[in-house]
XYZ file of C-alpha atoms in Angstrom:
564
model
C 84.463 73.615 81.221
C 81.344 72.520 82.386
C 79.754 72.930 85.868
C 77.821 71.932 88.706
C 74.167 72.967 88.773
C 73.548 75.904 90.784
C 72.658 74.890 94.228
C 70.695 76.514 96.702
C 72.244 77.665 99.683
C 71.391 76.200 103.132
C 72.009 77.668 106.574
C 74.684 75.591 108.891
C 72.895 73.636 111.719
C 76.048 72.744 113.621
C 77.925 74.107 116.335
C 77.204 76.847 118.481
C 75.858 80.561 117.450
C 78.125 83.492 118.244
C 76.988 85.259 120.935
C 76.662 88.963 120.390
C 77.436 90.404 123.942
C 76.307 94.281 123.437
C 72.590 94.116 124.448
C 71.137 95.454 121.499
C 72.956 93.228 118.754
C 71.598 89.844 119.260
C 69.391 89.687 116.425
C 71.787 88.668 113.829
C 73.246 85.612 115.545
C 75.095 82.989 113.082
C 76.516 79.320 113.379
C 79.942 78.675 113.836
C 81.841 75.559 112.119
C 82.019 72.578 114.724
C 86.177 73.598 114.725
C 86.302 76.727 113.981
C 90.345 76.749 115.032
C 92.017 73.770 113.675
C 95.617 72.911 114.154
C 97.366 75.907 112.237
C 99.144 74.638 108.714
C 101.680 75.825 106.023
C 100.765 76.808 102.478
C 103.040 73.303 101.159
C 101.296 71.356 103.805
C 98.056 72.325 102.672
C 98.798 71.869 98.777
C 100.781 68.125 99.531
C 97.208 67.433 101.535
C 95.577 68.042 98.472
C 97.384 66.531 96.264
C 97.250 62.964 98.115
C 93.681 63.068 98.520
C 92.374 64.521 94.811
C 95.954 64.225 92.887
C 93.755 64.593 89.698
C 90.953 66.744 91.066
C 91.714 70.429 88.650
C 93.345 72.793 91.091
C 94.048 76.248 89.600
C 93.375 77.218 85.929
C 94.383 80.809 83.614
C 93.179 81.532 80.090
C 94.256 78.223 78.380
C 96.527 76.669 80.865
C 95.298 74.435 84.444
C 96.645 72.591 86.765
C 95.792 69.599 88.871
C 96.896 69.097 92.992
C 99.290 66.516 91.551
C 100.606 68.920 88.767
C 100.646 71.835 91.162
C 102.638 70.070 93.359
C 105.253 68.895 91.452
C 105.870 72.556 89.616
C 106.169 73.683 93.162
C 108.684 71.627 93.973
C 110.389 72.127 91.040
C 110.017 75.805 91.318
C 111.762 75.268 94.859
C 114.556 73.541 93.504
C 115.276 76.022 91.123
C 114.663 79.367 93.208
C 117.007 77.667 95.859
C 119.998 77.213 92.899
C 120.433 80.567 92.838
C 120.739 80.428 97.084
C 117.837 81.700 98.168
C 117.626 80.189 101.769
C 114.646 80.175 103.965
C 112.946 83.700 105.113
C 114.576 85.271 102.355
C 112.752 87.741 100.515
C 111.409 87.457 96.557
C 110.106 90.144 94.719
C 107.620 89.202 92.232
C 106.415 92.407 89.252
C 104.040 90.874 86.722
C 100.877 90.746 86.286
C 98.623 87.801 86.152
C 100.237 84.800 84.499
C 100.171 81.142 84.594
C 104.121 81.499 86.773
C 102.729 83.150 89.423
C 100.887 79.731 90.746
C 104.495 77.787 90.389
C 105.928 80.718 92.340
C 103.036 81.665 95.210
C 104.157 77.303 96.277
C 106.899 77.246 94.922
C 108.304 79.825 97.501
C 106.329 78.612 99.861
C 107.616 74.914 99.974
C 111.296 76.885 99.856
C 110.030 78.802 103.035
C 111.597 81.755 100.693
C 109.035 84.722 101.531
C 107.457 85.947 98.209
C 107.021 89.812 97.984
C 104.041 90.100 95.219
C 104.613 93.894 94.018
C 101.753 96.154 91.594
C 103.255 95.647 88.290
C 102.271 99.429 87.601
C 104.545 100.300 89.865
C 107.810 102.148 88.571
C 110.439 104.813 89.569
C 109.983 105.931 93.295
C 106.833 104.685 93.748
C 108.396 100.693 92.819
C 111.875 101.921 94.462
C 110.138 102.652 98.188
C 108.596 99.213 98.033
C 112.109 96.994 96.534
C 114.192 99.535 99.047
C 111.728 98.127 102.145
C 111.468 95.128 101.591
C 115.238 94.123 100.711
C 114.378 91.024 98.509
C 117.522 88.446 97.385
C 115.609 87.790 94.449
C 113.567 89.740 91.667
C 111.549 87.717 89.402
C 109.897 89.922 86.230
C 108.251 90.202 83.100
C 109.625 92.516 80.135
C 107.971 95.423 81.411
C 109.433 94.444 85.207
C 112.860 94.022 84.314
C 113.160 97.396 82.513
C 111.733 99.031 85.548
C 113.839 96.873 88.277
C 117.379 97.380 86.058
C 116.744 101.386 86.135
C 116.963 100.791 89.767
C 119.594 98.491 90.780
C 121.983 100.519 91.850
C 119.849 101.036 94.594
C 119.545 97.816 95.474
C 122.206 96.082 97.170
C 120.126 93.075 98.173
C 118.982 92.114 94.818
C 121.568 89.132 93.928
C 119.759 88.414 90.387
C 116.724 89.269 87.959
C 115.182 86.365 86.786
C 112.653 87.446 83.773
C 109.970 85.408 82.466
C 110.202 86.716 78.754
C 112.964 86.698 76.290
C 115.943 88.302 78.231
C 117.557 91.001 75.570
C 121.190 91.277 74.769
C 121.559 94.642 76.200
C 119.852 93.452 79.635
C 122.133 93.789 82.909
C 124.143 91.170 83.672
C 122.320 90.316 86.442
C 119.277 88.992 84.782
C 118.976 85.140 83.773
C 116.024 83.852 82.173
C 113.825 81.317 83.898
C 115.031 78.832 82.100
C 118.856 78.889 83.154
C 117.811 77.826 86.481
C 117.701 73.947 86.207
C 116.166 71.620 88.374
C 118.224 70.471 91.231
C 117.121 66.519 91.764
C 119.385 66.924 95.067
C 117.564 69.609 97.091
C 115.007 68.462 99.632
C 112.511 71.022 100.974
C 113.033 72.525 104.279
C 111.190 71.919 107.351
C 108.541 74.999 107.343
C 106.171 76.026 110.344
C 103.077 77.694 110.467
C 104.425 80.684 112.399
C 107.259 81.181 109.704
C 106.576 84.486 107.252
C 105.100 83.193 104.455
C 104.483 86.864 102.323
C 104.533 90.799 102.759
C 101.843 92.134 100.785
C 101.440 95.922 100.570
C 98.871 98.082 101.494
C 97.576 100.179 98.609
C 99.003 102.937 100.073
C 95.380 104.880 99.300
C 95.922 106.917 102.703
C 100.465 107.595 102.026
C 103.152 105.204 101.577
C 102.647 101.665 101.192
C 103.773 99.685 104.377
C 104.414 95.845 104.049
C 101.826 93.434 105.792
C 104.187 90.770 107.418
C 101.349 87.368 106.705
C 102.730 83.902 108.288
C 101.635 80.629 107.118
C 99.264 79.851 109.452
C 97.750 83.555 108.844
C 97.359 82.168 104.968
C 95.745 79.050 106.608
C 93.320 80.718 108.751
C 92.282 82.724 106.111
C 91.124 79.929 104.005
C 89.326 78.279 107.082
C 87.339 81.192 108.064
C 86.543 82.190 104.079
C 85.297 78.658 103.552
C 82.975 78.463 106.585
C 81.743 81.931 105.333
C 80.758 80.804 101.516
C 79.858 77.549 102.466
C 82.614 75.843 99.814
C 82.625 72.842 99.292
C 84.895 70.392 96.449
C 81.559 71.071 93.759
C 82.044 74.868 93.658
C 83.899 76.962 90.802
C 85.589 79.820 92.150
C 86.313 82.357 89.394
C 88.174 85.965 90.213
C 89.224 88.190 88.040
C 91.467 90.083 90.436
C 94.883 90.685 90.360
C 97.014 88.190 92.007
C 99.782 90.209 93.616
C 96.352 91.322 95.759
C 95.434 89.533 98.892
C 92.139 89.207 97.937
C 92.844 86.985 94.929
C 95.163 85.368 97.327
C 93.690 85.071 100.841
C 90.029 85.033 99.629
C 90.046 82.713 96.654
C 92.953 80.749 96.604
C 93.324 80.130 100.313
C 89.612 79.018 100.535
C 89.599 76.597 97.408
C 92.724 75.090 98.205
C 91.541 73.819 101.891
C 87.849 73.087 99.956
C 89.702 71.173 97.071
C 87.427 73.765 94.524
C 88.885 74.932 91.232
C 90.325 78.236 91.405
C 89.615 79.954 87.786
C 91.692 83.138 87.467
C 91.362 85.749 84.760
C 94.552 87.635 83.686
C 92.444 90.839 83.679
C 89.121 92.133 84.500
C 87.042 93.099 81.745
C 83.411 93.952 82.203
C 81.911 93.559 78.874
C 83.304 89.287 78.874
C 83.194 88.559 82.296
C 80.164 87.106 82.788
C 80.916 85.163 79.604
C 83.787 83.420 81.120
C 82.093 83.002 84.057
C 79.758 80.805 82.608
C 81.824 79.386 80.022
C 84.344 77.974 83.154
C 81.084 76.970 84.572
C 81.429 79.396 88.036
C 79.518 79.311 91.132
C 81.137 82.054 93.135
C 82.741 84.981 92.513
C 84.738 87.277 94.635
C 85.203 91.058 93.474
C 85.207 94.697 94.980
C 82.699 97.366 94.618
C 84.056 99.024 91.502
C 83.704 95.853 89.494
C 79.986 95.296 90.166
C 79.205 99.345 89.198
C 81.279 98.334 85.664
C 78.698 95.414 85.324
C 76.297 97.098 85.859
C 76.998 99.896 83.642
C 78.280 97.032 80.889
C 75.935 96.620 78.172
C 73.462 93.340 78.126
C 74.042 90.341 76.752
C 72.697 87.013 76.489
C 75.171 85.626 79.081
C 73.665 88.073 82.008
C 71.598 85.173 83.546
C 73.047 82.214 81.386
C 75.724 81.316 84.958
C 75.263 79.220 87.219
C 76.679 81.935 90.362
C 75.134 81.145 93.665
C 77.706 83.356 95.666
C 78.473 86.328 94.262
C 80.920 87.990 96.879
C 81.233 91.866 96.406
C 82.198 94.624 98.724
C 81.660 97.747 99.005
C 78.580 98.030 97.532
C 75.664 100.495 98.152
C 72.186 98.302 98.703
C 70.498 100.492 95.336
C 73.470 98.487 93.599
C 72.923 95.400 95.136
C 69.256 95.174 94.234
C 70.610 96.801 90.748
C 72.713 93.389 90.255
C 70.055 90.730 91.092
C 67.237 92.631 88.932
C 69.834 92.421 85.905
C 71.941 89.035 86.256
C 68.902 86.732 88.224
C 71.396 86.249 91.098
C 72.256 88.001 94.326
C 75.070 89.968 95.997
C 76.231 89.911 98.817
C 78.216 92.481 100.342
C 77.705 91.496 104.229
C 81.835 91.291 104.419
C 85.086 93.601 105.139
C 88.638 92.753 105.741
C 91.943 94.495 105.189
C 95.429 92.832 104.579
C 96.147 93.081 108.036
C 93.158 90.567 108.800
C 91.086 88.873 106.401
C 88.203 88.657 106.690
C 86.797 90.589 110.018
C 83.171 90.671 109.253
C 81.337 87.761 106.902
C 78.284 87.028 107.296
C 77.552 84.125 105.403
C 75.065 84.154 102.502
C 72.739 81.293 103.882
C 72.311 83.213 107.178
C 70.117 86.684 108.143
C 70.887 89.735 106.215
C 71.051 93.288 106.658
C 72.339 94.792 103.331
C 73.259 97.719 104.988
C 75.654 96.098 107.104
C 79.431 94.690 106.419
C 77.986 91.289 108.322
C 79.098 90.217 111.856
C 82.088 89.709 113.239
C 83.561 86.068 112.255
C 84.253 83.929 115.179
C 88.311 84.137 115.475
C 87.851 88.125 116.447
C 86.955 89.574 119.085
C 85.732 93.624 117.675
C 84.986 96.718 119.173
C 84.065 100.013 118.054
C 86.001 102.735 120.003
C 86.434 106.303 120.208
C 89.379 107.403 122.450
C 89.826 103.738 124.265
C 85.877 104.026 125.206
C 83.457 101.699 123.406
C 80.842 103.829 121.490
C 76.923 103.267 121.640
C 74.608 101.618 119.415
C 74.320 103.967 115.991
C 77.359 105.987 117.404
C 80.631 105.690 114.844
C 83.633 104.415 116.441
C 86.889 103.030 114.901
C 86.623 99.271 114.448
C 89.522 97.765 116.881
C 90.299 94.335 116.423
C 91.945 91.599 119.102
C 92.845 88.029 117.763
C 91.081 84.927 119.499
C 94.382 82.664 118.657
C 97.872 83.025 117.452
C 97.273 83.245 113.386
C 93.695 85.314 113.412
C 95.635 88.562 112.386
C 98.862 89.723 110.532
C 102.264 89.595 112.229
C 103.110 93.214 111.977
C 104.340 95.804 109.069
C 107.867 94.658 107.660
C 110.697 97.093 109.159
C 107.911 99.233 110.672
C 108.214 98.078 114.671
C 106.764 101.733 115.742
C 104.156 101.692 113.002
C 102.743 98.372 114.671
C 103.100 98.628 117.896
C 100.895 102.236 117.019
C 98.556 100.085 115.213
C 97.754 97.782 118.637
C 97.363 101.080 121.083
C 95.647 99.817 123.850
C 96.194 96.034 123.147
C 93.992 96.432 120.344
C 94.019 96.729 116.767
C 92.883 99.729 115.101
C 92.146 99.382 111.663
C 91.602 103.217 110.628
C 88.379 102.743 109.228
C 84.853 104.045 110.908
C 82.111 101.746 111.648
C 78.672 102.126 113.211
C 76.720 99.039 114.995
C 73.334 98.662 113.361
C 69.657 97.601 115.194
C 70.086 94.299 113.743
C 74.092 93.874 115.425
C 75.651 94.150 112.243
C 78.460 96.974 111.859
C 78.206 98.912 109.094
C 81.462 100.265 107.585
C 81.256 104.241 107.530
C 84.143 105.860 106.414
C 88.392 106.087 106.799
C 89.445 107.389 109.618
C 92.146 109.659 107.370
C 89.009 110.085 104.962
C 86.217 111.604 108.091
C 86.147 115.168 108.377
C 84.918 117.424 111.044
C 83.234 120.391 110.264
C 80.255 122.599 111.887
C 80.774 120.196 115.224
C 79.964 117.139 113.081
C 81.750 114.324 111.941
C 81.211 114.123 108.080
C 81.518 111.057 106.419
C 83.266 111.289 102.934
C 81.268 108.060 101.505
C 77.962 109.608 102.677
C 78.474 112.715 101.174
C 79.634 111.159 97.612
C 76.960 109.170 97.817
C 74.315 112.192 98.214
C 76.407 114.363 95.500
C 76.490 111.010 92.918
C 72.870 111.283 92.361
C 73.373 114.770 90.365
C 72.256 113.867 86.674
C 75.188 116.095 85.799
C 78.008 113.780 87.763
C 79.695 111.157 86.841
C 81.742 110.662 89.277
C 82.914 112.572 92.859
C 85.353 112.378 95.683
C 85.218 114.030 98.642
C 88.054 114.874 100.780
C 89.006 117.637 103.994
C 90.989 120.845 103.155
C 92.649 122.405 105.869
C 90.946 125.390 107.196
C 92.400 128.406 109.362
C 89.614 126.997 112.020
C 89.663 123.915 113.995
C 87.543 122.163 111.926
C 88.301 121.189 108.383
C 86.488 122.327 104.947
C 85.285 120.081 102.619
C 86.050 119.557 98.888
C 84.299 117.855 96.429
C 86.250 116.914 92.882
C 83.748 115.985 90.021
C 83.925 114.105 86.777
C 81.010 115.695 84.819
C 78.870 113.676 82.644
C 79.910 112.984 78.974
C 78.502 116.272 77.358
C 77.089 117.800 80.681
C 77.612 121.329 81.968
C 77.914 122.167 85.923
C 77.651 125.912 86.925
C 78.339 127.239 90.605
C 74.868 128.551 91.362
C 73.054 125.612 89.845
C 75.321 122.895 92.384
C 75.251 124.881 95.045
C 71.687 124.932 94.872
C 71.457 121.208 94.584
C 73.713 120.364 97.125
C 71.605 122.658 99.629
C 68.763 120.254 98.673
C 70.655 117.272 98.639
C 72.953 118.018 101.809
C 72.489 119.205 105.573
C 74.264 122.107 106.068
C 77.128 121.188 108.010
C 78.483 118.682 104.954
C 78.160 121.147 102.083
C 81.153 121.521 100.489
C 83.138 125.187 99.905
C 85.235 123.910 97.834
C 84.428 122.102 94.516
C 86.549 121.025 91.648
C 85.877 119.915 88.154
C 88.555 117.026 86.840
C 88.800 115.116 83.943
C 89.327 111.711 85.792
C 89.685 110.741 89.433
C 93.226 109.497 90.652
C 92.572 105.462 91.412
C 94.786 102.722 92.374
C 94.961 99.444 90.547
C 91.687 98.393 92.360
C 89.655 101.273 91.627
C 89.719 102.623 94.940
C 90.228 106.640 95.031
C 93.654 108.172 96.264
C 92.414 110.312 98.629
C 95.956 111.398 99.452
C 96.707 112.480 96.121
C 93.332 114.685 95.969
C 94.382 116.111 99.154
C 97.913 116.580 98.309
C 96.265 119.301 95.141
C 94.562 121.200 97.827
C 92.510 124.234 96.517
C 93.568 124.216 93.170
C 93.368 127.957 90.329
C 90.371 125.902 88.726
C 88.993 125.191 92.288
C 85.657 127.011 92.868
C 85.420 128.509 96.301
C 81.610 129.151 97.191
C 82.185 131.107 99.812
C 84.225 133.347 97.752
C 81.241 133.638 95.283
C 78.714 134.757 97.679
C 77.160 131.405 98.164
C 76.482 130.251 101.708
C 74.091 128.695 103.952
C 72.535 131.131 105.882
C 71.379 130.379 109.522
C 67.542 130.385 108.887
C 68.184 127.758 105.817
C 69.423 124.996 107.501
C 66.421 123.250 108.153
């Protein structure tokens, strides 16, 4: 599919700049859109909009199947129709466990036109890990793949709300009665959608669950809505982009930050069905791309992906990843001709809360400014910290759909995540010279040891640079003290050795004395979620392991008159 020509971002003129009120953060000051709050809408609303205006204009596209608005629209319907024979009412739950396939786009509107609330579920999941998520959320309705239904029918008899299994692939003989295949649910020609409202649930997407069980995000229509307003004004999108994500779908960042933004821009959304980093930029320029949307992980895969003719054959003028460390960011434009930008961070809970857009000033250090909806502070115990000092980032809403609605069965888990009348996200930041924050660390990640606070990311990032290392996670160990001790788990380099005396050495080097670590453990691989991000919670949960070396224990310590 062929392309527009890359074009070359310009900064917006209109409107009024945000006004950074803490007196040293006023350098970085950035446009807002001339209605930056328009009237809230649903997710059917949105897609019926669409579908007037640009009925043949290509909406969504997988592998070898696409959509238009007017196409989209109608399988929604239909999807609608169907879901609702098998009586699925409105604000009922429905469980979706595949991975990315050309049905999940009939059932994200589909369900949404029902005013059904889809539950989009890691297909990895399984056993107790998939249990604790069905269990919470209580769906009517469990729609699978071959792989899903095996793992959902192990569990039904926990599951008194499931009413039926639908599966998308051949349904066996020996499959529970309660599974139907997709295509015993016929269309009903009587059923008329429902009235739906912006401040009806819309989806409960999980957290990863990186820091202990998964809790479900409870996201309204107008919080999908406001999600696409505020990602468009921040990429500039217009109907001439090509928005390709290789992401999985059941993730809100495929969702809130691709989908959400093209749908409101009337821009193709090109989904992969997996991420692979030796074709990627292949397909990107094959579906004729000009942003992309990823996470931190993907970019180091590029990177590390051999070279090819198609690394500066695109036509990528936005290339939207985050985390990623500024060596890696400079790394990306020297090899693929085109730049990253990183200047963003957002959790399910509110997406996005910083976003700098690309046209504007940059500090690649930075996770960008707050965007206009928020207001954000960095505190530590209710007090705002100073400039350069790390505080948790603590988020209040500007209007009704800037943030989730709350976690799904979880009333004292929410009302503990708005202490204070504000939200706390859990994560660390730190307010730059130029009034950008910079994200620093998890709060459940931080450690404190020597009368510091030691951030995790900082200290992987110093111990990464050890030719030996291929990869490292740091983590707290609890310590008979107050304070905690710090671990580090490696994956050593294909074919290289790491002895005690030889790190420890390094790391003295390498490290101020306060974040070396005791305790350091050699793995084969790092425990990682489907997005690549580390389970801390899992590393923590080993503890000091047989095979864990304890430096301390081998006479190796900083002594007082090394620390400088």
């Amino acid at each position: 599919m062929a392309g527009p020509a890359r074009r070359t971002p310009s900064a917006v003129t209109t409107g009024t700049d945000i006004v950074i009120t803490h007196p040293n953060s006023t350098q970085l000051a950035v446009p807002v859109p001339p209605d930056p709050m328009p009237s809230a809408m649903t997710i059917g609303a949105m897609l019926a909009e669409q579908a007037g205006r640009r009925p043949g204009a290509l909406a969504v596209a997988m592998s070898d199947w696409s959509a238009t608005y007017a196409e989209l629209d109608a399988l929604a319907t239909s999807l609608a129709s169907r879901i609702h024979r098998l009586g699925v009412v409105p604000g009922e739950r429905v469980a979706i466990l595949f991975p990315n396939r050309r049905e999940w786009f009939e059932l994200f509107f589909g369900l949404a036109r029902l005013g059904a609330v889809q539950v989009p579920l890691n297909p990895y999941l399984k056993g107790e890990f998939l249990r604790h998520q069905l269990v919470d959320a209580g769906p009517a309705v469990v729609i699978v793949d071959e792989a899903g239904r095996r793992a959902v029918e192990a569990l039904l008899p926990d599951l008194p709300s499931v009413r039926a299994v639908v599966t998308l692939d051949d349904r066996p003989d020996d499959a529970s009665p309660m599974v139907r295949h997709v295509s015993e649910l016929p269309d009903d020609p009587a059923f008329v959608a429902p009235d739906v409202l912006p401040e009806d649930l819309a989806g409960i997407l999980y957290t990863s669950g990186t820091t202990g069980l998964a809790k479900g995000c409870m996201l309204s229509h107008g919080y999908y809505h406001r999600c696409g307003v505020v990602d468009q004004w921040v990429t500039q999108l217009g109907p001439e982009d090509v928005f390709f994500c290789a992401m999985p779908l059941f993730h809100g960042g495929a969702q809130l930050k691709v989908l959400m933004p093209c749908l409101l821009a009337g821009a193709p959304a090109i989904y992969e069905p997996a991420f692979s980093p030796t074709s990627f930029m292949r397909r990107a320029t094959e579906v004729g791309a000009t942003i992309i949307n990823g996470v931190g992980a993907m970019a180091t895969m590029l990177l590390s992906a051999p070279a090819s003719e198609w690394d500066r054959a695109h036509r990528l003028r936005v290339c939207n990843i985050a985390p990623l460390s500024e060596d890696n960011q400079l790394a990306f434009r020297e090899r693929y001709g085109t730049d990253v930008w990183a200047e963003s961070y957002g959790l399910t809970e509110c997406v996005p809360v910083f976003g700098t857009p690309p046209a504007g000033p940059r500090d690649r250090g930075g996770s960008g400014l707050p965007v206009f909806d928020l207001q954000v502070r960095l505190l530590d115990d209710g007090a705002e910290v100073a400039d350069g000092e790390v505080g948790e980032i603590c988020l209040r809403p500007r209007h009704r759909f800037a943030m989730f609605d709350g976690y799904w069965n979880r009333p004292e888990d929410t009302l503990e995540a708005f202490a204070g009348l504000w939200f706390h996200t859990g994560d660390f930041g730190r307010r730059r010279p130029s009034g950008a924050i910079a994200f620093v660390d998890r709060k459940k990640d931080a450690m404190r040891r020597r009368g510091e606070n030691v951030s995790s990311i900082e200290v992987e990032t110093a111990i990464g640079k050890h030719p030996a290392v291929l990869e490292v996670a740091v983590h707290a160990v609890r310590s008979d003290h107050e304070e905690d001790e710090i671990k580090a788990c490696l994956v050593p380099a294909p074919g290289a050795s790491i002895e005690p005396g030889e790190l420890f050495a390094w790391l003295h080097g390498a490290l101020p004395y306060f974040a070396m670590p005791r305790y350091v453990e050699l793995l084969d691989e790092i425990p990682k979620n489907h997005l690549g991000r580390v389970l801390k919670h899992t590393l923590r949960s080993r503890g000091v392991t047989d095979r864990t070396w304890d430096f301390e224990a081998l006479g190796l310590s900083v002594g007082r008159d090394e620390r400088r």
